[in-house]
Amino acid sequence: MTLIDLRSDVKTLPSPGMLQAMATARLGDEQAGEDPTVRELEDELAGLLGQETAVFVPSATMANLIALLCQVRPGEEVLGHEHGHLFRYEAGGGAALASAVLTGLAGEDGWFPGSLVREHAQITDSTHQPRTSLVVAENTHNTAGGRVWPLRQLDELYRTCGELRLPVHLDGSRLFNAAVATGVPAGQIAGGATTVAVCFSKGLGCPGGAALAGSAQVLAPARRIKQMLGGSMRQAGVLAAAARYALRHNIDRLADDHRAAQALARRLHEGGFAVDPARVETNFVLLDLAGRGIERSAALARLAEAGVPWSSGHRRTVIRAVTHLGTPAGAIDDAADRIIHALRQAEQRT
Ligand SMILES: *Cc1c(COP(=O)(O)O)cnc(C)c1O
């Protein structure tokens, strides 16, 4: 029985071509700015995202944190989606390390309208309210199920924030999934953002690494802050080489992951499970167990035993599958059979 690991797209292993690129990369001391491969990656990525500059960092969590530290002073407010990664899955770093007031906005599919920002933002100084100084948009949106910000809405957000003179940080950890799903270049999607985080260790298939791109003026303190956080590296070109390889070879193929997720969603929907294929826009499939009388932990245990592990969704009754380049080609029908069998078994045992 082959393992089809659907827990997350962070479970990918570097491909032979990527390992080859890593093995032959030119290297130097990244902290001193001497790693040529890191510098090439930073220039290339800034160009690709339509931004002035980019800084290579170990993780997208650090990229998000540096974005806050560059743009938010202690006690100032950051508006973003209430279930956003930066708000719920970064161990409170925004509060603990950037002293930011994180105010979550509602939005069913991971996005919120510009008008909601206009309603909430405290722009002028007040003796009471924290001053709003940054808006975060996450695209694709993780906890909503890999959902893509509708472009019209994102442009509306950029426009509103422009009028309010609020910078927008785009958590684009899966920005390239959004680009492939919409057919719109990443640089165009990210064009209105002041800073953009991207992650190389998700669907792009790298063993680590992320970057923060943005305005040179805003990111002027970024390298110093990265040093402060312990994010400076040495011969980081081994990781940057993987990232450069991924930018060349692993973006277009994200469409395969999206097709696989769509196929899986359809099979599960036809099998009578609460999966909505219309909400599967990229590489995530959410399945709601509510009303089926199965504990989520029991369902996850059965799926793992069947060699098709899923992970927990953000909501308590929801489980999540994520397709990626480690999902064996043509494995989806086999996976769907095993998933349906495992979940029915779990139901019978309760
Ligand atoms: C994974 C993820 C991050 C953090 O990325 P790491 O590189 O694992 O730190 C940030 N934002 C979103 C939306 C993510 O999915």
Coordinates of C-alpha atoms and ligand atoms in Angstrom, one line a residue:
M1 CA 0.0 0.0 0.0
T2 CA 1.6 3.3 -1.1
L3 CA 1.4 6.2 1.3
I4 CA -0.6 9.1 -0.2
D5 CA 0.2 11.9 2.3
L6 CA -2.6 14.5 2.1
R7 CA -1.9 16.2 5.4
S8 CA -0.2 19.3 3.8
D9 CA 1.8 20.6 0.9
V10 CA 4.7 21.1 3.4
K11 CA 5.3 17.3 3.3
T12 CA 7.0 17.4 -0.1
L13 CA 10.5 16.2 -0.5
P14 CA 13.0 17.9 -2.9
S15 CA 13.0 16.3 -6.3
P16 CA 16.2 15.0 -8.0
G17 CA 16.4 18.1 -10.2
M18 CA 16.1 20.4 -7.1
L19 CA 18.7 18.4 -5.2
Q20 CA 21.0 18.7 -8.2
A21 CA 20.5 22.5 -8.2
M22 CA 21.2 22.7 -4.5
A23 CA 24.4 20.6 -4.9
T24 CA 25.9 22.8 -7.6
A25 CA 24.9 26.2 -6.2
R26 CA 27.5 28.9 -5.8
L27 CA 27.6 29.8 -2.1
G28 CA 28.9 32.4 0.3
D29 CA 28.1 34.0 3.7
E30 CA 24.5 35.1 3.4
Q31 CA 24.6 37.3 6.6
A32 CA 27.4 39.3 5.0
G33 CA 25.5 39.6 1.7
E34 CA 28.1 37.4 0.0
D35 CA 25.9 34.5 -1.1
P36 CA 25.5 35.0 -4.9
T37 CA 22.6 32.5 -5.2
V38 CA 20.6 34.2 -2.4
R39 CA 21.2 37.6 -4.1
E40 CA 20.1 36.2 -7.5
L41 CA 17.0 34.7 -6.0
E42 CA 16.1 38.0 -4.2
D43 CA 16.5 40.0 -7.4
E44 CA 14.6 37.5 -9.5
L45 CA 11.7 37.3 -7.0
A46 CA 11.4 41.1 -6.6
G47 CA 11.1 41.3 -10.4
L48 CA 8.6 38.5 -10.6
L49 CA 6.4 40.2 -7.9
G50 CA 6.7 43.7 -9.3
Q51 CA 8.4 44.9 -6.1
E52 CA 11.5 46.9 -5.6
T53 CA 13.4 44.5 -3.3
A54 CA 13.2 41.1 -1.6
V55 CA 14.8 39.5 1.5
F56 CA 15.3 35.8 1.7
V57 CA 14.3 34.4 5.2
P58 CA 14.0 31.0 6.7
S59 CA 10.2 30.9 6.9
A60 CA 7.0 32.8 5.9
T61 CA 6.3 33.2 9.6
M62 CA 9.4 35.3 9.9
A63 CA 8.6 37.1 6.6
N64 CA 5.2 38.1 8.1
L65 CA 6.7 39.2 11.4
I66 CA 9.3 41.3 9.7
A67 CA 6.5 42.9 7.6
L68 CA 4.8 43.9 10.9
L69 CA 8.1 45.1 12.5
C70 CA 8.8 47.3 9.5
Q71 CA 5.3 48.9 9.4
V72 CA 3.7 48.8 12.8
R73 CA 4.8 50.6 16.0
P74 CA 3.9 49.2 19.4
G75 CA 0.3 49.6 20.2
E76 CA -0.8 50.1 16.6
E77 CA -3.5 48.0 15.0
V78 CA -3.3 45.5 12.2
L79 CA -6.5 44.5 10.4
G80 CA -6.8 41.1 8.8
H81 CA -8.9 38.0 8.5
E82 CA -9.9 36.7 11.9
H83 CA -8.7 33.2 10.9
G84 CA -5.7 34.3 9.0
H85 CA -2.4 32.5 9.5
L86 CA -0.7 35.6 10.9
F87 CA -3.5 36.0 13.4
R88 CA -4.1 32.4 14.5
Y89 CA -1.1 30.2 13.6
E90 CA 2.1 32.2 14.4
A91 CA 2.1 31.7 18.1
G92 CA 1.1 35.2 18.8
G93 CA 4.3 36.7 17.4
G94 CA 2.5 39.8 16.2
A95 CA 1.5 40.6 19.7
A96 CA 4.5 39.2 21.6
L97 CA 7.3 40.5 19.3
A98 CA 5.7 43.4 17.3
S99 CA 3.4 44.6 20.1
A100 CA 0.6 44.9 17.6
V101 CA -3.1 45.0 18.3
L102 CA -4.4 42.3 15.9
T103 CA -8.1 42.9 15.0
G104 CA -9.7 40.1 13.1
L105 CA -12.3 40.8 10.4
A106 CA -15.0 38.3 9.3
G107 CA -15.1 36.8 5.9
E108 CA -16.7 33.4 4.9
D109 CA -14.2 32.6 2.1
G110 CA -11.1 34.2 3.6
W111 CA -11.5 37.6 2.1
F112 CA -13.2 40.8 3.3
P113 CA -14.4 43.8 1.5
G114 CA -12.6 47.1 1.4
S115 CA -15.7 48.7 3.0
L116 CA -15.1 46.6 6.1
V117 CA -11.6 48.1 6.4
R118 CA -13.1 51.6 6.0
E119 CA -15.6 50.8 8.7
H120 CA -13.0 49.5 11.2
A121 CA -9.9 51.5 10.5
Q122 CA -8.9 54.1 13.1
I123 CA -6.8 56.5 10.9
T124 CA -6.5 59.6 12.9
D125 CA -4.9 59.8 16.4
S126 CA -7.3 59.2 19.2
T127 CA -6.8 59.3 22.9
H128 CA -8.6 55.9 23.1
Q129 CA -8.4 53.8 20.0
P130 CA -5.2 52.2 18.7
R131 CA -4.2 53.7 15.4
T132 CA -4.6 51.3 12.4
S133 CA -1.4 51.1 10.5
L134 CA -1.5 47.9 8.4
V135 CA -4.0 45.6 6.6
V136 CA -3.1 42.0 5.9
A137 CA -4.6 40.0 3.1
E138 CA -3.9 36.2 2.8
N139 CA -4.0 34.8 -0.8
T140 CA -4.7 31.9 -1.1
H141 CA -6.4 31.7 2.3
N142 CA -5.3 28.7 4.3
T143 CA -8.1 28.1 6.8
A144 CA -10.8 29.0 4.4
G145 CA -9.6 26.0 2.3
G146 CA -7.0 27.4 -0.2
R147 CA -9.5 30.0 -1.3
V148 CA -8.5 32.7 -3.8
W149 CA -9.2 36.4 -3.1
P150 CA -11.5 37.5 -6.0
L151 CA -9.3 39.9 -8.0
R152 CA -12.0 42.5 -8.1
Q153 CA -12.2 42.5 -4.3
L154 CA -8.4 42.6 -3.9
D155 CA -8.2 45.6 -6.2
E156 CA -11.0 47.2 -4.2
L157 CA -9.0 46.5 -1.0
Y158 CA -5.9 48.1 -2.5
R159 CA -7.9 51.1 -3.7
T160 CA -9.6 51.6 -0.3
C161 CA -6.3 51.2 1.6
G162 CA -4.7 53.6 -0.9
E163 CA -7.4 56.2 -0.1
L164 CA -6.9 55.6 3.6
R165 CA -3.1 55.7 3.2
L166 CA -2.9 52.2 4.8
P167 CA -0.2 49.8 3.5
V168 CA -1.3 46.3 2.6
H169 CA 0.8 43.3 3.5
L170 CA 0.0 40.3 1.3
D171 CA 0.6 37.0 3.0
G172 CA 1.2 35.2 -0.3
S173 CA 2.6 32.0 1.2
R174 CA 0.6 30.3 -1.6
L175 CA 0.5 33.3 -4.0
F176 CA 1.6 31.2 -6.9
N177 CA -1.4 28.9 -6.3
A178 CA -3.6 31.9 -6.7
A179 CA -1.8 33.0 -9.8
V180 CA -2.2 29.6 -11.4
A181 CA -5.8 29.3 -10.4
T182 CA -6.8 32.7 -11.8
G183 CA -4.3 32.8 -14.8
V184 CA -3.2 36.2 -13.5
P185 CA 0.5 36.8 -13.0
A186 CA 1.7 36.8 -9.4
G187 CA 3.1 40.3 -9.9
Q188 CA -0.2 41.6 -10.9
I189 CA -2.0 40.1 -7.9
A190 CA 0.6 41.4 -5.6
G191 CA 1.0 44.8 -7.4
G192 CA -1.0 46.9 -5.0
A193 CA 0.7 45.5 -1.8
T194 CA 3.4 47.3 0.0
T195 CA 5.0 44.1 1.2
V196 CA 4.5 40.5 0.1
A197 CA 5.5 37.2 1.8
V198 CA 6.0 34.1 -0.2
C199 CA 6.8 30.6 1.0
F200 CA 9.0 28.1 -0.9
S201 CA 8.3 25.1 1.4
K202 CA 4.6 24.7 0.5
G203 CA 3.5 23.7 -3.0
L204 CA 6.7 24.9 -4.5
G205 CA 8.4 21.8 -3.0
C206 CA 11.5 23.3 -1.3
P207 CA 12.9 22.0 2.0
G208 CA 12.7 25.5 3.5
G209 CA 12.9 29.2 2.8
A210 CA 10.6 32.1 2.2
A211 CA 10.9 35.7 1.2
L212 CA 9.6 39.1 2.0
A213 CA 9.4 41.5 -1.0
G214 CA 8.3 45.1 -1.1
S215 CA 9.0 48.7 -1.2
A216 CA 12.8 49.4 -0.7
Q217 CA 11.9 52.3 1.7
V218 CA 9.5 50.2 3.8
L219 CA 11.9 47.3 3.9
A220 CA 15.0 49.4 4.7
P221 CA 15.2 48.0 8.3
A222 CA 14.3 44.4 7.2
R223 CA 17.8 42.9 7.2
R224 CA 18.6 44.4 10.6
I225 CA 15.3 43.0 12.0
K226 CA 16.0 39.6 10.4
Q227 CA 19.4 39.6 12.2
M228 CA 17.6 40.5 15.4
L229 CA 15.2 37.6 15.0
G230 CA 18.1 35.2 14.4
G231 CA 17.1 34.8 10.7
S232 CA 20.4 35.6 9.1
M233 CA 22.0 32.5 7.6
R234 CA 25.4 31.5 6.2
Q235 CA 25.7 29.4 3.0
A236 CA 21.9 29.8 2.5
G237 CA 22.4 29.5 -1.3
V238 CA 21.7 25.8 -0.9
L239 CA 18.1 26.8 0.0
A240 CA 18.0 29.7 -2.4
A241 CA 19.0 27.3 -5.3
A242 CA 16.1 25.1 -4.4
A243 CA 13.8 28.2 -4.5
R244 CA 15.2 29.3 -7.9
Y245 CA 14.7 25.9 -9.2
A246 CA 11.1 25.9 -7.9
L247 CA 10.4 29.3 -9.6
R248 CA 11.4 27.7 -12.9
H249 CA 9.9 24.2 -12.6
N250 CA 7.3 24.1 -9.9
I251 CA 4.9 26.9 -10.6
D252 CA 3.0 25.8 -13.7
R253 CA 2.7 22.3 -12.3
L254 CA 0.6 23.6 -9.4
A255 CA -2.3 23.2 -11.9
D256 CA -1.8 19.5 -11.5
D257 CA -2.3 19.8 -7.8
H258 CA -5.5 21.9 -8.3
R259 CA -6.9 19.3 -10.8
A260 CA -6.1 16.5 -8.3
A261 CA -7.9 18.3 -5.5
Q262 CA -10.9 18.9 -7.8
A263 CA -11.0 15.3 -8.8
L264 CA -10.8 14.2 -5.1
A265 CA -13.5 16.6 -4.1
R266 CA -15.8 15.3 -6.8
R267 CA -15.3 11.7 -5.8
L268 CA -16.0 12.5 -2.1
H269 CA -19.0 14.6 -3.0
E270 CA -20.5 11.8 -5.2
G271 CA -19.7 9.4 -2.3
G272 CA -22.1 11.4 -0.1
F273 CA -19.6 13.4 2.0
A274 CA -19.9 17.1 2.8
V275 CA -17.4 18.3 0.4
D276 CA -18.2 21.2 -2.0
P277 CA -16.3 21.0 -5.2
A278 CA -17.3 24.5 -6.1
R279 CA -15.2 25.7 -3.1
V280 CA -12.1 23.8 -4.2
E281 CA -10.3 26.5 -6.1
T282 CA -6.7 25.3 -5.5
N283 CA -5.0 22.4 -3.7
F284 CA -7.2 22.1 -0.5
V285 CA -10.2 19.9 0.1
L286 CA -12.2 20.4 3.2
L287 CA -14.6 17.7 4.4
D288 CA -17.1 18.5 7.2
L289 CA -17.9 15.5 9.5
A290 CA -20.7 17.4 11.3
G291 CA -23.8 15.2 11.7
R292 CA -22.0 11.9 10.7
G293 CA -21.5 10.8 14.3
I294 CA -17.7 10.4 13.9
E295 CA -15.2 12.1 16.1
R296 CA -12.6 14.0 14.1
S297 CA -9.7 12.3 15.8
A298 CA -11.2 8.8 15.0
A299 CA -11.7 9.8 11.4
L300 CA -8.1 11.0 11.2
A301 CA -6.8 7.8 12.8
R302 CA -8.7 5.6 10.3
L303 CA -7.4 7.7 7.4
A304 CA -3.9 7.4 8.6
E305 CA -4.2 3.6 9.0
A306 CA -5.5 3.4 5.4
G307 CA -2.3 5.2 4.2
V308 CA -4.1 8.4 3.2
P309 CA -3.6 10.7 6.2
W310 CA -5.5 14.0 6.3
S311 CA -5.1 16.8 8.9
S312 CA -7.4 18.9 11.0
G313 CA -9.2 21.8 9.5
H314 CA -9.6 25.1 11.3
R315 CA -13.2 24.4 12.3
R316 CA -13.7 21.6 14.9
T317 CA -15.7 19.2 12.7
V318 CA -13.6 19.7 9.5
I319 CA -10.8 17.6 8.1
R320 CA -8.4 18.8 5.4
A321 CA -6.6 17.2 2.5
V322 CA -3.9 19.0 0.5
T323 CA -2.5 17.8 -2.8
H324 CA 1.1 18.5 -3.8
L325 CA 3.9 17.3 -6.0
G326 CA 4.5 14.3 -3.7
T327 CA 1.0 13.0 -4.4
P328 CA 1.7 10.1 -6.8
A329 CA 0.5 10.8 -10.4
G330 CA -2.8 9.0 -11.0
A331 CA -3.2 8.2 -7.3
I332 CA -6.4 10.2 -6.7
D333 CA -8.8 7.4 -7.6
D334 CA -7.0 5.0 -5.3
A335 CA -6.9 7.7 -2.6
A336 CA -10.6 8.4 -3.0
D337 CA -11.5 4.7 -2.7
R338 CA -9.4 4.3 0.5
I339 CA -10.7 7.5 2.0
I340 CA -14.4 6.6 1.4
H341 CA -13.8 3.1 2.8
A342 CA -11.9 4.4 5.9
L343 CA -14.6 7.0 6.7
R344 CA -17.5 4.5 6.3
Q345 CA -15.6 2.1 8.5
A346 CA -15.1 4.8 11.1
E347 CA -18.9 5.5 11.0
Q348 CA -19.8 1.9 11.5
R349 CA -17.5 1.6 14.6
T350 CA -19.2 4.5 16.4
Ligands
LIG1 C1 2.4 28.1 6.0 C2 1.9 29.5 6.0 C3 2.7 30.5 6.6 C4 4.0 30.2 7.4 O1 4.9 29.6 6.6 P1 6.2 28.9 7.2 O2 7.2 29.0 6.1 O3 5.7 27.5 7.5 O4 6.6 29.7 8.4 C5 2.2 31.8 6.6 N1 1.0 32.1 6.0 C6 0.3 31.1 5.4 C7 -1.0 31.5 4.8 C8 0.7 29.8 5.4 O5 -0.1 28.9 4.9

